Coordinates of C-alpha atoms in Angstrom, one line a residue:
M1 CA 14.4 4.7 2.8
N2 CA 14.1 1.9 0.2
M3 CA 11.7 1.8 -2.7
T4 CA 9.3 -0.7 -1.1
K5 CA 9.0 1.4 2.0
E6 CA 8.5 4.6 0.0
F7 CA 5.8 2.8 -2.1
L8 CA 4.0 1.6 1.0
E9 CA 4.2 5.0 2.6
E10 CA 2.8 6.7 -0.5
L11 CA 0.0 4.2 -0.8
K12 CA -0.8 4.6 2.9
C13 CA -1.0 8.4 2.5
I14 CA -3.3 8.0 -0.5
V15 CA -5.7 5.8 1.5
E16 CA -5.6 8.0 4.6
C17 CA -6.5 11.0 2.5
E18 CA -9.3 9.1 0.9
V19 CA -8.0 9.6 -2.6
P20 CA -9.4 7.1 -5.1
L21 CA -7.1 4.8 -7.1
T22 CA -7.7 6.2 -10.6
E23 CA -6.1 4.8 -13.8
Y24 CA -3.9 7.9 -13.8
R25 CA -2.8 7.4 -10.2
L26 CA -2.3 3.7 -10.8
K27 CA -0.1 4.4 -13.8
R28 CA 1.9 7.0 -11.9
L29 CA 2.6 4.6 -9.0
Q30 CA 3.5 1.9 -11.5
E31 CA 6.1 4.1 -13.2
E32 CA 7.4 5.8 -10.1
F33 CA 7.9 2.7 -7.9
N34 CA 8.2 0.0 -10.6
Q35 CA 5.3 -2.1 -9.2
T36 CA 2.7 -4.1 -11.1
P37 CA -0.9 -2.9 -11.2
I38 CA -1.9 -6.1 -9.4
V39 CA 0.4 -5.5 -6.5
I40 CA -0.7 -1.8 -6.3
K41 CA -4.4 -2.8 -6.3
Q42 CA -3.8 -5.6 -3.7
F43 CA -2.1 -3.2 -1.3
Y44 CA -4.6 -0.5 -1.9
K45 CA -7.4 -2.9 -1.1
L46 CA -5.6 -4.1 2.0
F47 CA -5.0 -0.6 3.2
L48 CA -8.6 0.4 2.5
E49 CA -9.8 -2.6 4.6
K50 CA -7.5 -1.6 7.5
R51 CA -7.7 2.2 7.1
H52 CA -9.0 2.6 10.6
I53 CA -5.6 1.5 12.0
L54 CA -3.3 3.1 9.5
P55 CA -2.8 6.3 11.5
F56 CA -1.4 4.2 14.3
I57 CA 1.2 2.3 12.3
D58 CA 4.6 3.8 12.5
D59 CA 6.5 1.2 10.4
I60 CA 4.2 0.2 7.5
E61 CA 6.8 -2.1 5.9
S62 CA 7.0 -4.2 9.1
A63 CA 3.3 -4.2 9.6
V64 CA 2.7 -5.5 6.0
Y65 CA 5.3 -8.2 6.5
E66 CA 3.7 -9.3 9.8
Y67 CA 0.3 -9.3 8.2
K68 CA 1.6 -11.3 5.2
M69 CA 3.3 -13.9 7.5
G70 CA 0.1 -14.3 9.5
W71 CA -2.0 -14.7 6.4
E72 CA 0.4 -17.3 4.9
T73 CA 0.5 -19.4 8.1
A74 CA -3.3 -19.4 8.5

């Protein structure tokens, strides 16, 4: 599993468990996955908006890619 997929899976789990994105958690994610706070917050917000479908997504990396491609072509 690559770092991006691990990061997305971790963030998905955080949102599914309804855990808030505190400064401590943000810093931990930033250090553990080498992601910027802006990227972490953007994905957290996206996952929060789509949290009703998160349990049904098996491959979060592909789902995010498809969502991004649809957003860029719109």
